[in-house]
Amino acid sequence: MNSSKHTFSISLFLGSLALVFSVFSCGSGASNETMVIEENTDENIISVSNSQFQASAMQLGRMDTFQFSEKVHTTGMFDVPPGHKASVSAYFGGYVKESELLPGEVATKGQTLFTLENPAYIQVQQDFLEVKNHISFLKSDYERQKSLSEENISSQKKFLQAETEYNNALTQFEALKKKLVLMNIDPKSLTAESMTSVIPVKSPISGFITAINASKGMFLNPSDIAITITNTEHMHMELKVFENDLHKIKVGQKVIFKRQNDPNKTFTATINLINKAIDEENRSVLVHCHLDSEEDERLFIPGMYVEAEILTSSQTQMALPEAAVVEIEGNYYVLVKTNTENEASTFEKRMVKVGITEEGYTSILNPQDFKPNTEFLISGAFNLIME
């Protein structure tokens, strides 16, 4: 049996594959071409029509330098200086007569926060007026005895007695005067007719009322804290930096932080002070930071939690926008523009070595593989590479 051999010649035609997508709209009977993509047989070459480039809002850009920073991650909270907090109490015990304030209200320095009532207040005022009236007589007697003593008409003993009584009255007068000032009663204007059993308790600072512990009718002891006031004009952050990162931290370094409930919004601050004492419990140090923008201080309140990054060192590297770099199975690729003709742009998929990503930019570790004027697709690269 004879077998015949047939030789088949296969001719392969390698060319461009054109994919045309058309969208037809109903009603008017008109049709509009919306996108044209030409893909070369080389999987690393992608051709994009000008119409698609514009419709997809693609953008071109060049590699440029960017300053990347080494960071120390930390947490902390907002606070105010000790001088901007006030715990208000009364110097003299009494019953709360009037108290109409609510937490969150603004108090100004010198404003009456509440009033106290106690009959004992009248006794202090009475004693002051009696001493004030008696002191004129004692002063006159002291001066008379002094003159008689100098002329040897009166004994030295009478002069010393008059001097002692006068000095004691002056001491008592000044002591009662200071008590009246603490009671917010003006000693200069006090008369027998103006004596009162009710005294005002005034705010020592301006700020927001953050706590109220006193209510109408309760007896307030001198040691009881009635109201807490916080002035938020000089807000700052207290960050906890662990002992092993402390050597990286310096005054003047920048801090980037976020609110816990708004992780997409970032703010900046600067390290102002570094505590010299280590917390024995968690081996950390408090770092005091001031916000760079006074306007931002209004967005925070004391006790608010933050997550922060301290920029400890920096280095300049070549970089591309983060959207220009696409990861595929652990490798990173970019699209490089190679040509423009026939109303289309051609891109080549190239592999890159990347470093860190910061503020929307990714460092490129092999910039020498590209010419200085190379154009990259910095917007829209992901969709093209992944198709």
Short mmCIF file of C-alpha atoms in Angstrom, two decimals:
data_model
loop_
_atom_site.label_atom_id
_atom_site.label_comp_id
_atom_site.label_asym_id
_atom_site.label_seq_id
_atom_site.Cartn_x
_atom_site.Cartn_y
_atom_site.Cartn_z
CA MET A 1 0.00 0.00 0.00
CA ASN A 2 1.36 3.37 -0.94
CA SER A 3 0.93 6.31 1.32
CA SER A 4 0.82 9.80 -0.03
CA LYS A 5 2.35 12.68 1.80
CA HIS A 6 0.70 16.03 1.68
CA THR A 7 2.67 19.11 2.60
CA PHE A 8 0.60 21.93 3.90
CA SER A 9 1.97 25.41 3.70
CA ILE A 10 0.58 27.68 6.40
CA SER A 11 0.90 31.38 5.85
CA LEU A 12 0.56 33.48 8.96
CA PHE A 13 -0.38 37.08 8.61
CA LEU A 14 0.63 39.22 11.53
CA GLY A 15 -0.90 42.65 11.60
CA SER A 16 -2.88 45.05 13.69
CA LEU A 17 -6.18 44.00 15.17
CA ALA A 18 -8.72 46.82 15.13
CA LEU A 19 -11.46 46.80 17.69
CA VAL A 20 -14.25 49.19 16.89
CA PHE A 21 -16.94 49.99 19.41
CA SER A 22 -19.99 51.90 18.26
CA VAL A 23 -22.90 53.16 20.30
CA PHE A 24 -26.20 53.77 18.58
CA SER A 25 -28.77 56.05 20.08
CA CYS A 26 -32.46 55.33 19.64
CA GLY A 27 -35.09 57.82 18.73
CA SER A 28 -33.12 60.09 16.39
CA GLY A 29 -31.80 57.24 14.26
CA ALA A 30 -28.26 58.75 14.46
CA SER A 31 -25.12 56.81 15.44
CA ASN A 32 -21.91 58.18 17.02
CA GLU A 33 -18.49 56.48 17.16
CA THR A 34 -17.22 56.77 20.74
CA MET A 35 -14.03 54.72 21.04
CA VAL A 36 -11.36 53.14 18.84
CA ILE A 37 -8.43 51.09 20.21
CA GLU A 38 -5.77 49.49 18.02
CA GLU A 39 -3.71 46.79 19.66
CA ASN A 40 -0.47 45.62 18.09
CA THR A 41 0.40 41.92 17.94
CA ASP A 42 3.21 42.80 20.33
CA GLU A 43 1.42 42.67 23.71
CA ASN A 44 3.67 45.43 25.03
CA ILE A 45 2.50 47.91 22.36
CA ILE A 46 -0.85 49.66 22.78
CA SER A 47 -2.34 52.18 20.37
CA VAL A 48 -4.98 54.63 21.54
CA SER A 49 -7.04 56.83 19.24
CA ASN A 50 -7.14 60.55 19.90
CA SER A 51 -10.91 60.37 20.44
CA GLN A 52 -10.51 57.73 23.14
CA PHE A 53 -7.63 59.65 24.72
CA GLN A 54 -9.80 62.73 25.09
CA ALA A 55 -13.00 60.90 26.06
CA SER A 56 -11.21 58.97 28.83
CA ALA A 57 -9.50 62.15 30.14
CA MET A 58 -6.07 60.56 29.79
CA GLN A 59 -3.02 62.65 30.64
CA LEU A 60 0.66 62.63 29.77
CA GLY A 61 3.50 63.62 32.05
CA ARG A 62 7.24 63.35 32.58
CA MET A 63 9.28 61.87 35.38
CA ASP A 64 10.35 64.50 37.88
CA THR A 65 12.11 64.84 41.22
CA PHE A 66 10.14 64.48 44.45
CA GLN A 67 11.24 64.69 48.08
CA PHE A 68 10.43 61.50 49.96
CA SER A 69 10.62 61.32 53.75
CA GLU A 70 11.35 58.66 56.33
CA LYS A 71 8.49 58.58 58.82
CA VAL A 72 7.87 57.62 62.42
CA HIS A 73 4.27 56.51 62.91
CA THR A 74 2.68 57.58 66.18
CA THR A 75 -0.59 58.50 67.86
CA GLY A 76 -1.66 61.19 70.26
CA MET A 77 -4.35 63.69 71.15
CA PHE A 78 -5.10 67.38 71.25
CA ASP A 79 -4.68 69.42 74.39
CA VAL A 80 -4.25 73.02 75.58
CA PRO A 81 -1.51 74.55 77.82
CA PRO A 82 -2.16 74.34 81.58
CA GLY A 83 -2.64 78.10 81.71
CA HIS A 84 -5.59 77.76 79.33
CA LYS A 85 -7.58 75.52 81.67
CA ALA A 86 -9.43 76.69 84.76
CA SER A 87 -11.24 74.75 87.49
CA VAL A 88 -13.53 77.29 89.13
CA SER A 89 -14.41 76.95 92.80
CA ALA A 90 -15.43 79.39 95.54
CA TYR A 91 -13.01 80.75 98.13
CA PHE A 92 -15.89 80.86 100.61
CA GLY A 93 -18.54 78.19 101.07
CA GLY A 94 -22.12 79.02 100.21
CA TYR A 95 -25.36 77.91 98.61
CA VAL A 96 -25.61 78.18 94.81
CA LYS A 97 -28.27 80.79 94.13
CA GLU A 98 -28.10 81.41 90.37
CA SER A 99 -26.51 79.16 87.73
CA GLU A 100 -27.88 79.31 84.19
CA LEU A 101 -24.87 78.22 82.12
CA LEU A 102 -24.63 75.08 79.98
CA PRO A 103 -21.63 73.05 78.77
CA GLY A 104 -20.36 74.35 75.44
CA GLU A 105 -21.25 77.98 76.14
CA VAL A 106 -18.56 80.64 75.84
CA ALA A 107 -17.46 82.44 78.99
CA THR A 108 -15.40 85.63 78.98
CA LYS A 109 -12.85 86.61 81.61
CA GLY A 110 -14.58 88.44 84.46
CA GLN A 111 -18.05 87.19 83.56
CA THR A 112 -20.27 86.05 86.45
CA LEU A 113 -20.63 82.27 86.21
CA PHE A 114 -22.93 81.78 89.22
CA THR A 115 -23.74 83.37 92.57
CA LEU A 116 -23.42 82.07 96.15
CA GLU A 117 -25.43 83.03 99.21
CA ASN A 118 -24.36 82.81 102.83
CA PRO A 119 -25.17 85.05 105.84
CA ALA A 120 -21.52 84.74 106.90
CA TYR A 121 -20.58 87.06 104.05
CA ILE A 122 -22.31 89.93 105.87
CA GLN A 123 -20.09 89.45 108.93
CA VAL A 124 -16.94 89.95 106.87
CA GLN A 125 -18.33 93.17 105.42
CA GLN A 126 -19.42 94.37 108.87
CA ASP A 127 -15.99 93.71 110.36
CA PHE A 128 -14.34 95.60 107.48
CA LEU A 129 -16.54 98.68 107.91
CA GLU A 130 -16.03 98.71 111.70
CA VAL A 131 -12.27 98.53 111.38
CA LYS A 132 -12.33 101.16 108.66
CA ASN A 133 -14.30 103.54 110.88
CA HIS A 134 -12.17 102.82 113.98
CA ILE A 135 -8.85 103.17 112.22
CA SER A 136 -9.22 106.94 111.90
CA PHE A 137 -9.49 107.29 115.68
CA LEU A 138 -6.52 104.98 116.29
CA LYS A 139 -4.42 106.89 113.80
CA SER A 140 -5.23 110.21 115.45
CA ASP A 141 -4.44 108.83 118.91
CA TYR A 142 -1.18 107.32 117.64
CA GLU A 143 -0.03 110.65 116.20
CA ARG A 144 -1.00 112.51 119.40
CA GLN A 145 0.86 110.09 121.66
CA LYS A 146 3.87 110.26 119.41
CA SER A 147 3.97 114.05 119.69
CA LEU A 148 3.53 113.98 123.49
CA SER A 149 6.24 111.36 123.81
CA GLU A 150 8.71 113.42 121.84
CA GLU A 151 8.03 116.41 124.15
CA ASN A 152 8.32 114.15 127.24
CA ILE A 153 4.78 115.07 128.22
CA SER A 154 3.45 111.50 127.93
CA SER A 155 5.10 108.25 128.84
CA GLN A 156 6.77 106.03 126.26
CA LYS A 157 4.46 103.19 127.30
CA LYS A 158 1.31 105.01 126.17
CA PHE A 159 2.91 105.85 122.86
CA LEU A 160 3.91 102.22 122.22
CA GLN A 161 0.42 101.05 123.15
CA ALA A 162 -1.19 103.50 120.73
CA GLU A 163 1.26 102.50 118.00
CA THR A 164 0.52 98.79 118.49
CA GLU A 165 -3.25 99.28 118.40
CA TYR A 166 -2.99 101.36 115.26
CA ASN A 167 -0.73 98.86 113.44
CA ASN A 168 -2.98 95.96 114.43
CA ALA A 169 -5.97 97.82 113.03
CA LEU A 170 -4.11 98.45 109.76
CA THR A 171 -3.28 94.74 109.49
CA GLN A 172 -6.87 93.72 110.15
CA PHE A 173 -8.10 96.33 107.69
CA GLU A 174 -5.87 95.03 104.87
CA ALA A 175 -6.77 91.40 105.62
CA LEU A 176 -10.49 92.08 105.45
CA LYS A 177 -9.99 94.18 102.33
CA LYS A 178 -8.33 91.24 100.55
CA LYS A 179 -11.14 88.93 101.66
CA LEU A 180 -13.68 91.27 100.10
CA VAL A 181 -11.70 91.28 96.85
CA LEU A 182 -11.76 87.46 96.81
CA MET A 183 -15.53 87.68 97.38
CA ASN A 184 -15.76 90.02 94.37
CA ILE A 185 -16.96 92.89 96.59
CA ASP A 186 -15.39 96.31 95.98
CA PRO A 187 -14.00 97.58 99.33
CA LYS A 188 -13.96 101.19 98.09
CA SER A 189 -17.67 101.29 97.37
CA LEU A 190 -18.84 99.18 100.31
CA THR A 191 -21.19 100.93 102.74
CA ALA A 192 -23.47 99.80 105.52
CA GLU A 193 -26.40 100.05 103.11
CA SER A 194 -24.73 97.99 100.33
CA MET A 195 -23.80 94.96 102.44
CA THR A 196 -25.06 91.73 100.85
CA SER A 197 -25.32 88.02 101.58
CA VAL A 198 -24.91 87.13 97.88
CA ILE A 199 -21.56 87.18 96.08
CA PRO A 200 -20.72 86.49 92.40
CA VAL A 201 -18.18 83.90 91.26
CA LYS A 202 -16.46 85.14 88.11
CA SER A 203 -14.57 83.43 85.30
CA PRO A 204 -10.75 83.67 85.63
CA ILE A 205 -10.20 83.11 81.89
CA SER A 206 -12.07 83.25 78.60
CA GLY A 207 -13.03 79.96 76.99
CA PHE A 208 -15.62 77.25 76.59
CA ILE A 209 -17.44 75.76 79.56
CA THR A 210 -16.58 72.07 79.43
CA ALA A 211 -18.05 70.82 82.71
CA ILE A 212 -20.62 72.01 85.30
CA ASN A 213 -20.71 70.31 88.69
CA ALA A 214 -22.74 72.87 90.62
CA SER A 215 -26.52 73.12 90.58
CA LYS A 216 -28.93 75.62 92.07
CA GLY A 217 -29.54 75.10 95.79
CA MET A 218 -26.52 72.90 96.54
CA PHE A 219 -23.94 73.91 99.13
CA LEU A 220 -20.56 74.50 97.54
CA ASN A 221 -17.48 74.00 99.72
CA PRO A 222 -14.28 75.96 98.99
CA SER A 223 -12.60 72.75 97.78
CA ASP A 224 -15.41 71.80 95.37
CA ILE A 225 -14.89 72.42 91.64
CA ALA A 226 -18.05 74.01 90.30
CA ILE A 227 -17.19 74.70 86.64
CA THR A 228 -14.35 73.81 84.27
CA ILE A 229 -13.37 76.24 81.50
CA THR A 230 -11.03 75.55 78.57
CA ASN A 231 -9.52 78.14 76.26
CA THR A 232 -8.86 76.52 72.88
CA GLU A 233 -7.01 79.43 71.25
CA HIS A 234 -3.62 77.74 71.61
CA MET A 235 -4.42 74.15 70.71
CA HIS A 236 -1.52 71.72 70.39
CA MET A 237 -0.88 68.01 69.90
CA GLU A 238 0.76 65.68 72.38
CA LEU A 239 2.21 62.70 70.50
CA LYS A 240 3.61 59.53 72.08
CA VAL A 241 6.95 58.49 70.58
CA PHE A 242 8.37 55.17 71.72
CA GLU A 243 11.86 54.96 73.16
CA ASN A 244 13.38 53.13 70.17
CA ASP A 245 12.34 55.95 67.80
CA LEU A 246 13.34 58.81 70.08
CA HIS A 247 16.80 59.28 68.51
CA LYS A 248 15.14 60.17 65.19
CA ILE A 249 13.01 62.98 66.62
CA LYS A 250 14.14 66.63 66.65
CA VAL A 251 12.53 70.00 67.33
CA GLY A 252 11.40 71.63 64.08
CA GLN A 253 10.47 68.41 62.25
CA LYS A 254 7.21 68.35 60.30
CA VAL A 255 4.25 66.21 61.32
CA ILE A 256 1.43 65.01 59.07
CA PHE A 257 -1.70 63.88 60.91
CA LYS A 258 -5.32 62.89 60.33
CA ARG A 259 -8.52 62.96 62.32
CA GLN A 260 -9.82 59.54 63.25
CA ASN A 261 -13.22 60.20 61.69
CA ASP A 262 -11.81 61.77 58.49
CA PRO A 263 -8.82 59.74 57.24
CA ASN A 264 -8.84 61.39 53.79
CA LYS A 265 -8.07 64.88 55.12
CA THR A 266 -4.50 65.61 56.24
CA PHE A 267 -3.12 68.44 58.39
CA THR A 268 0.41 69.55 59.24
CA ALA A 269 2.18 70.57 62.44
CA THR A 270 5.71 71.20 63.70
CA ILE A 271 7.49 69.70 66.72
CA ASN A 272 7.95 72.43 69.32
CA LEU A 273 9.08 70.58 72.45
CA ILE A 274 10.29 67.09 73.37
CA ASN A 275 9.76 65.86 76.91
CA LYS A 276 12.91 64.71 78.70
CA ALA A 277 11.13 62.12 80.85
CA ILE A 278 10.20 58.61 79.68
CA ASP A 279 6.90 57.07 80.72
CA GLU A 280 7.95 53.99 82.66
CA GLU A 281 4.74 52.12 81.84
CA ASN A 282 4.81 52.20 78.02
CA ARG A 283 8.40 53.44 77.43
CA SER A 284 7.31 56.48 75.45
CA VAL A 285 8.01 60.22 75.44
CA LEU A 286 5.49 63.02 74.91
CA VAL A 287 6.25 65.27 71.93
CA HIS A 288 4.60 68.70 71.89
CA CYS A 289 3.53 69.95 68.43
CA HIS A 290 2.01 73.22 67.17
CA LEU A 291 -0.33 73.28 64.17
CA ASP A 292 1.00 75.10 61.12
CA SER A 293 -2.37 76.73 60.42
CA GLU A 294 -4.27 78.66 63.10
CA GLU A 295 -7.45 78.12 61.08
CA ASP A 296 -7.10 74.36 61.55
CA GLU A 297 -7.14 74.74 65.34
CA ARG A 298 -10.86 75.45 65.18
CA LEU A 299 -11.50 71.96 63.80
CA PHE A 300 -10.24 70.20 66.92
CA ILE A 301 -11.15 70.00 70.59
CA PRO A 302 -9.07 68.87 73.59
CA GLY A 303 -8.98 65.11 73.95
CA MET A 304 -9.50 64.41 70.23
CA TYR A 305 -7.48 61.38 69.06
CA VAL A 306 -5.14 61.64 66.04
CA GLU A 307 -2.89 59.39 63.99
CA ALA A 308 0.34 61.08 62.91
CA GLU A 309 3.55 60.62 60.96
CA ILE A 310 6.70 62.49 61.94
CA LEU A 311 8.93 63.24 58.92
CA THR A 312 12.37 62.49 60.35
CA SER A 313 14.58 62.59 57.21
CA SER A 314 14.16 63.19 53.49
CA GLN A 315 15.77 62.32 50.16
CA THR A 316 15.10 63.48 46.61
CA GLN A 317 14.29 60.78 44.04
CA MET A 318 12.86 60.60 40.53
CA ALA A 319 9.14 59.86 40.68
CA LEU A 320 5.92 59.47 38.75
CA PRO A 321 2.34 60.03 39.86
CA GLU A 322 1.05 56.95 41.65
CA ALA A 323 -1.65 56.42 38.97
CA ALA A 324 1.03 56.01 36.28
CA VAL A 325 2.41 52.82 37.87
CA VAL A 326 0.43 49.56 37.63
CA GLU A 327 1.24 46.40 39.62
CA ILE A 328 0.77 42.99 38.02
CA GLU A 329 1.72 39.90 40.04
CA GLY A 330 4.43 41.69 41.98
CA ASN A 331 5.88 43.53 38.98
CA TYR A 332 5.36 47.20 38.18
CA TYR A 333 4.70 48.67 34.73
CA VAL A 334 4.29 52.07 33.08
CA LEU A 335 3.15 53.14 29.62
CA VAL A 336 5.70 55.13 27.63
CA LYS A 337 4.57 57.18 24.64
CA THR A 338 6.55 56.13 21.57
CA ASN A 339 4.75 57.64 18.58
CA THR A 340 1.81 59.74 17.35
CA GLU A 341 0.37 59.28 13.86
CA ASN A 342 -2.93 58.68 12.03
CA GLU A 343 -4.83 60.36 14.85
CA ALA A 344 -3.59 57.80 17.38
CA SER A 345 -0.87 57.56 20.03
CA THR A 346 1.25 54.48 20.58
CA PHE A 347 2.43 53.41 24.02
CA GLU A 348 4.92 50.77 25.10
CA LYS A 349 4.49 48.85 28.35
CA ARG A 350 7.77 49.02 30.28
CA MET A 351 8.76 47.48 33.58
CA VAL A 352 10.01 49.76 36.38
CA LYS A 353 11.51 49.31 39.82
CA VAL A 354 9.65 51.28 42.47
CA GLY A 355 10.45 52.49 45.96
CA ILE A 356 8.10 54.24 48.37
CA THR A 357 4.84 56.03 47.63
CA GLU A 358 4.06 59.33 49.33
CA GLU A 359 1.44 62.01 48.73
CA GLY A 360 0.38 60.47 45.41
CA TYR A 361 3.88 59.98 43.99
CA THR A 362 5.89 56.76 43.58
CA SER A 363 9.68 56.76 43.50
CA ILE A 364 11.29 55.14 40.42
CA LEU A 365 14.54 53.34 41.19
CA ASN A 366 15.65 52.84 37.55
CA PRO A 367 15.19 56.29 35.98
CA GLN A 368 18.36 55.74 33.93
CA ASP A 369 16.40 53.31 31.73
CA PHE A 370 14.39 56.21 30.32
CA LYS A 371 15.36 59.32 28.37
CA PRO A 372 14.95 62.65 30.18
CA ASN A 373 12.13 63.82 27.88
CA THR A 374 10.19 60.54 27.95
CA GLU A 375 6.43 61.01 28.21
CA PHE A 376 4.39 58.65 30.40
CA LEU A 377 0.67 58.02 30.56
CA ILE A 378 -0.05 59.32 34.07
CA SER A 379 -3.84 58.99 33.95
CA GLY A 380 -5.66 56.02 32.44
CA ALA A 381 -2.71 53.61 32.42
CA PHE A 382 -4.38 51.05 34.67
CA ASN A 383 -7.28 50.31 32.33
CA LEU A 384 -5.06 49.98 29.27
CA ILE A 385 -2.49 47.71 30.91
CA MET A 386 -5.07 45.47 32.52
CA GLU A 387 -7.14 44.95 29.33
#
